[in-house]
C-alpha cells in the first residue's frame, strides 16, 4: 500500500477483526509504530473533519480503545503525540481516552498494571492526575487487592513492589 493512496488507507481503517479490533488496536498491541504513523500521517489532513478523532477513540467488542492495547512506552507516547496535534477545540479528548473504561470497567491503566508495565503506568499517570484515582476506586469497589492499590503520596503498588509516580 502506497503512502499517497488515501482510498487504500480508508479501506484499511474501516476493517475490523472478529473481536472488533481496528488496525490501530492491532498495531498498538504489537508495538507497530510504523503502522500507527502511516495511518495518522494520512489522516492528518482529516483532523479537522474528525477522522483522526474517530480512529483514536474507536472501541472493539470489549469496549477497549487503542490505548488499552498500547504495548510499549513508545507507543503510548506516540498516541499522546497524535492526540496533542488534534484541534484545539478538543482538549478533553486525551483525558477522556485515559479515563475510558471498557465493558469490564477497566481503563488503559488497568491493562498496564496487569501486564506489569511500570514504564507505561508512569506515562499514563503523568498525563492525567485523576486516572490513578479512578483505577484505585474501581479496584477497591470490586474487592480486588494486591495488584493495584492507591497509597498516600501518589504511589501505586505493582505486583508486590511500590513505585512512585510523582
mmCIF file of C-alpha atoms in Angstrom:
data_model
loop_
_atom_site.group_PDB
_atom_site.id
_atom_site.type_symbol
_atom_site.label_atom_id
_atom_site.label_comp_id
_atom_site.label_asym_id
_atom_site.label_seq_id
_atom_site.Cartn_x
_atom_site.Cartn_y
_atom_site.Cartn_z
ATOM 1 C CA UNK A 1 0.000 0.000 0.000
ATOM 2 C CA UNK A 2 1.473 3.339 -1.018
ATOM 3 C CA UNK A 3 1.550 6.246 1.433
ATOM 4 C CA UNK A 4 -0.211 8.525 -1.071
ATOM 5 C CA UNK A 5 -3.159 6.166 -1.604
ATOM 6 C CA UNK A 6 -5.945 7.676 0.554
ATOM 7 C CA UNK A 7 -8.567 5.169 -0.627
ATOM 8 C CA UNK A 8 -6.440 2.195 0.451
ATOM 9 C CA UNK A 9 -5.886 3.886 3.816
ATOM 10 C CA UNK A 10 -9.640 4.401 4.269
ATOM 11 C CA UNK A 11 -10.357 0.733 3.476
ATOM 12 C CA UNK A 12 -7.661 -0.344 5.919
ATOM 13 C CA UNK A 13 -9.185 1.792 8.666
ATOM 14 C CA UNK A 14 -12.717 0.521 8.068
ATOM 15 C CA UNK A 15 -11.754 -3.118 8.533
ATOM 16 C CA UNK A 16 -12.010 -4.862 11.890
ATOM 17 C CA UNK A 17 -11.134 -8.297 13.273
ATOM 18 C CA UNK A 18 -13.848 -10.671 14.571
ATOM 19 C CA UNK A 19 -13.185 -9.111 18.020
ATOM 20 C CA UNK A 20 -13.884 -5.658 16.607
ATOM 21 C CA UNK A 21 -10.229 -4.564 16.738
ATOM 22 C CA UNK A 22 -9.286 -1.910 14.201
ATOM 23 C CA UNK A 23 -5.900 -1.860 12.504
ATOM 24 C CA UNK A 24 -4.839 0.655 15.164
ATOM 25 C CA UNK A 25 -5.821 -1.695 18.011
ATOM 26 C CA UNK A 26 -3.708 -4.444 16.456
ATOM 27 C CA UNK A 27 -0.779 -2.148 15.631
ATOM 28 C CA UNK A 28 -0.779 -0.729 19.172
ATOM 29 C CA UNK A 29 -0.894 -4.224 20.719
ATOM 30 C CA UNK A 30 2.153 -5.337 18.749
ATOM 31 C CA UNK A 31 4.067 -2.056 19.121
ATOM 32 C CA UNK A 32 3.965 -1.278 15.391
ATOM 33 C CA UNK A 33 4.628 2.441 15.490
ATOM 34 C CA UNK A 34 5.252 2.451 11.732
ATOM 35 C CA UNK A 35 1.651 1.404 11.053
ATOM 36 C CA UNK A 36 0.225 3.940 13.504
ATOM 37 C CA UNK A 37 2.319 6.681 11.904
ATOM 38 C CA UNK A 38 1.229 5.578 8.412
ATOM 39 C CA UNK A 39 -2.426 5.782 9.401
ATOM 40 C CA UNK A 40 -2.106 9.150 11.110
ATOM 41 C CA UNK A 41 0.138 10.804 8.551
ATOM 42 C CA UNK A 42 -2.641 10.164 6.063
ATOM 43 C CA UNK A 43 -5.374 11.125 8.497
ATOM 44 C CA UNK A 44 -3.733 14.398 9.466
ATOM 45 C CA UNK A 45 -5.472 16.167 6.588
ATOM 46 C CA UNK A 46 -8.756 14.936 8.089
ATOM 47 C CA UNK A 47 -8.027 16.121 11.634
ATOM 48 C CA UNK A 48 -10.485 18.977 11.439
ATOM 49 C CA UNK A 49 -13.116 16.685 9.941
ATOM 50 C CA UNK A 50 -12.845 14.370 12.904
ATOM 51 C CA UNK A 51 -11.485 11.247 11.169
ATOM 52 C CA UNK A 52 -8.373 11.131 13.371
ATOM 53 C CA UNK A 53 -10.508 11.505 16.492
ATOM 54 C CA UNK A 54 -12.749 8.683 15.302
ATOM 55 C CA UNK A 55 -9.752 6.389 14.690
ATOM 56 C CA UNK A 56 -8.208 7.171 18.079
ATOM 57 C CA UNK A 57 -11.453 6.691 20.030
ATOM 58 C CA UNK A 58 -12.685 3.553 18.224
ATOM 59 C CA UNK A 59 -13.683 0.714 20.554
ATOM 60 C CA UNK A 60 -13.625 -3.015 19.966
ATOM 61 C CA UNK A 61 -16.254 -5.551 21.099
ATOM 62 C CA UNK A 62 -14.885 -5.447 24.678
ATOM 63 C CA UNK A 63 -15.026 -1.650 24.716
ATOM 64 C CA UNK A 64 -11.224 -1.288 24.557
ATOM 65 C CA UNK A 65 -9.678 1.794 22.964
ATOM 66 C CA UNK A 66 -6.320 1.849 21.190
ATOM 67 C CA UNK A 67 -4.700 2.952 24.474
ATOM 68 C CA UNK A 68 -5.931 -0.242 26.174
ATOM 69 C CA UNK A 69 -3.764 -2.147 23.685
ATOM 70 C CA UNK A 70 -0.630 0.027 23.653
ATOM 71 C CA UNK A 71 2.153 -2.461 24.365
ATOM 72 C CA UNK A 72 5.149 -0.155 24.710
ATOM 73 C CA UNK A 73 6.021 3.168 26.293
ATOM 74 C CA UNK A 74 6.989 4.459 22.849
ATOM 75 C CA UNK A 75 3.539 3.542 21.504
ATOM 76 C CA UNK A 76 1.806 5.343 24.372
ATOM 77 C CA UNK A 77 3.947 8.436 23.754
ATOM 78 C CA UNK A 78 3.197 8.253 20.014
ATOM 79 C CA UNK A 79 -0.549 8.096 20.671
ATOM 80 C CA UNK A 80 -0.288 11.095 23.005
ATOM 81 C CA UNK A 81 1.734 12.997 20.431
ATOM 82 C CA UNK A 82 -1.052 12.354 17.899
ATOM 83 C CA UNK A 83 -3.650 13.455 20.450
ATOM 84 C CA UNK A 84 -1.780 16.682 21.102
ATOM 85 C CA UNK A 85 -1.985 17.576 17.398
ATOM 86 C CA UNK A 86 -5.759 17.325 17.376
ATOM 87 C CA UNK A 87 -7.779 20.525 17.003
ATOM 88 C CA UNK A 88 -7.661 22.927 19.940
ATOM 89 C CA UNK A 89 -11.438 22.682 20.352
ATOM 90 C CA UNK A 90 -10.990 19.099 21.586
ATOM 91 C CA UNK A 91 -8.694 19.452 24.636
ATOM 92 C CA UNK A 92 -10.822 16.918 26.510
ATOM 93 C CA UNK A 93 -10.034 14.054 24.152
ATOM 94 C CA UNK A 94 -6.855 12.642 25.703
ATOM 95 C CA UNK A 95 -8.217 12.851 29.253
ATOM 96 C CA UNK A 96 -11.353 11.088 28.024
ATOM 97 C CA UNK A 97 -9.254 8.346 26.420
ATOM 98 C CA UNK A 98 -7.219 7.867 29.596
ATOM 99 C CA UNK A 99 -10.366 7.523 31.667
ATOM 100 C CA UNK A 100 -12.276 5.428 29.116
ATOM 101 C CA UNK A 101 -13.401 2.183 30.703
ATOM 102 C CA UNK A 102 -14.119 -0.944 28.713
ATOM 103 C CA UNK A 103 -17.089 -3.252 29.359
ATOM 104 C CA UNK A 104 -15.226 -4.684 32.365
ATOM 105 C CA UNK A 105 -14.957 -1.136 33.804
ATOM 106 C CA UNK A 106 -11.180 -1.145 33.273
ATOM 107 C CA UNK A 107 -9.054 1.665 31.830
ATOM 108 C CA UNK A 108 -5.785 1.546 29.906
ATOM 109 C CA UNK A 109 -4.027 1.974 33.271
ATOM 110 C CA UNK A 110 -5.604 -1.278 34.496
ATOM 111 C CA UNK A 111 -4.120 -3.024 31.450
ATOM 112 C CA UNK A 112 -0.658 -1.562 32.031
ATOM 113 C CA UNK A 113 -0.728 -2.633 35.684
ATOM 114 C CA UNK A 114 -1.957 -6.125 34.788
ATOM 115 C CA UNK A 115 0.986 -6.521 32.406
ATOM 116 C CA UNK A 116 3.436 -5.150 34.991
ATOM 117 C CA UNK A 117 4.433 -2.303 32.652
ATOM 118 C CA UNK A 118 5.685 0.301 35.124
ATOM 119 C CA UNK A 119 7.026 2.396 32.221
ATOM 120 C CA UNK A 120 3.555 2.690 30.692
ATOM 121 C CA UNK A 121 1.903 3.251 34.085
ATOM 122 C CA UNK A 122 4.205 6.223 34.705
ATOM 123 C CA UNK A 123 3.461 7.770 31.301
ATOM 124 C CA UNK A 124 -0.299 7.365 31.741
ATOM 125 C CA UNK A 125 -0.289 8.745 35.280
ATOM 126 C CA UNK A 126 1.801 11.774 34.329
ATOM 127 C CA UNK A 127 -0.730 12.662 31.623
ATOM 128 C CA UNK A 128 -3.762 12.704 33.930
ATOM 129 C CA UNK A 129 -3.769 13.246 37.693
ATOM 130 C CA UNK A 130 -7.194 11.661 38.080
ATOM 131 C CA UNK A 131 -6.675 8.402 36.201
ATOM 132 C CA UNK A 132 -4.962 6.562 39.046
ATOM 133 C CA UNK A 133 -7.695 7.638 41.487
ATOM 134 C CA UNK A 134 -10.341 6.253 39.131
ATOM 135 C CA UNK A 135 -8.489 2.947 38.815
ATOM 136 C CA UNK A 136 -7.855 2.628 42.561
ATOM 137 C CA UNK A 137 -11.518 3.347 43.332
ATOM 138 C CA UNK A 138 -12.630 0.689 40.862
ATOM 139 C CA UNK A 139 -10.274 -1.945 42.262
ATOM 140 C CA UNK A 140 -11.343 -1.169 45.840
ATOM 141 C CA UNK A 141 -15.047 -1.344 44.937
ATOM 142 C CA UNK A 142 -14.576 -4.665 43.134
ATOM 143 C CA UNK A 143 -12.824 -6.190 46.166
ATOM 144 C CA UNK A 144 -9.509 -6.713 44.360
ATOM 145 C CA UNK A 145 -6.293 -6.293 46.311
ATOM 146 C CA UNK A 146 -2.587 -6.687 45.831
ATOM 147 C CA UNK A 147 -2.171 -5.832 42.160
ATOM 148 C CA UNK A 148 -3.124 -2.200 42.460
ATOM 149 C CA UNK A 149 -3.766 -0.071 45.497
ATOM 150 C CA UNK A 150 -3.728 3.668 45.956
ATOM 151 C CA UNK A 151 -1.324 4.821 48.615
ATOM 152 C CA UNK A 152 -0.698 8.310 50.013
ATOM 153 C CA UNK A 153 1.699 10.463 48.025
ATOM 154 C CA UNK A 154 0.615 9.293 44.568
ATOM 155 C CA UNK A 155 2.045 5.792 44.671
ATOM 156 C CA UNK A 156 0.789 2.617 43.096
ATOM 157 C CA UNK A 157 1.548 -0.889 44.327
ATOM 158 C CA UNK A 158 2.531 -3.081 41.415
ATOM 159 C CA UNK A 159 2.978 -6.809 41.885
ATOM 160 C CA UNK A 160 4.390 -6.557 45.384
ATOM 161 C CA UNK A 161 6.579 -3.506 44.847
ATOM 162 C CA UNK A 162 5.791 0.172 45.195
ATOM 163 C CA UNK A 163 6.779 2.696 42.559
ATOM 164 C CA UNK A 164 6.473 6.450 42.896
ATOM 165 C CA UNK A 165 4.676 8.179 40.052
ATOM 166 C CA UNK A 166 5.358 11.760 41.112
#
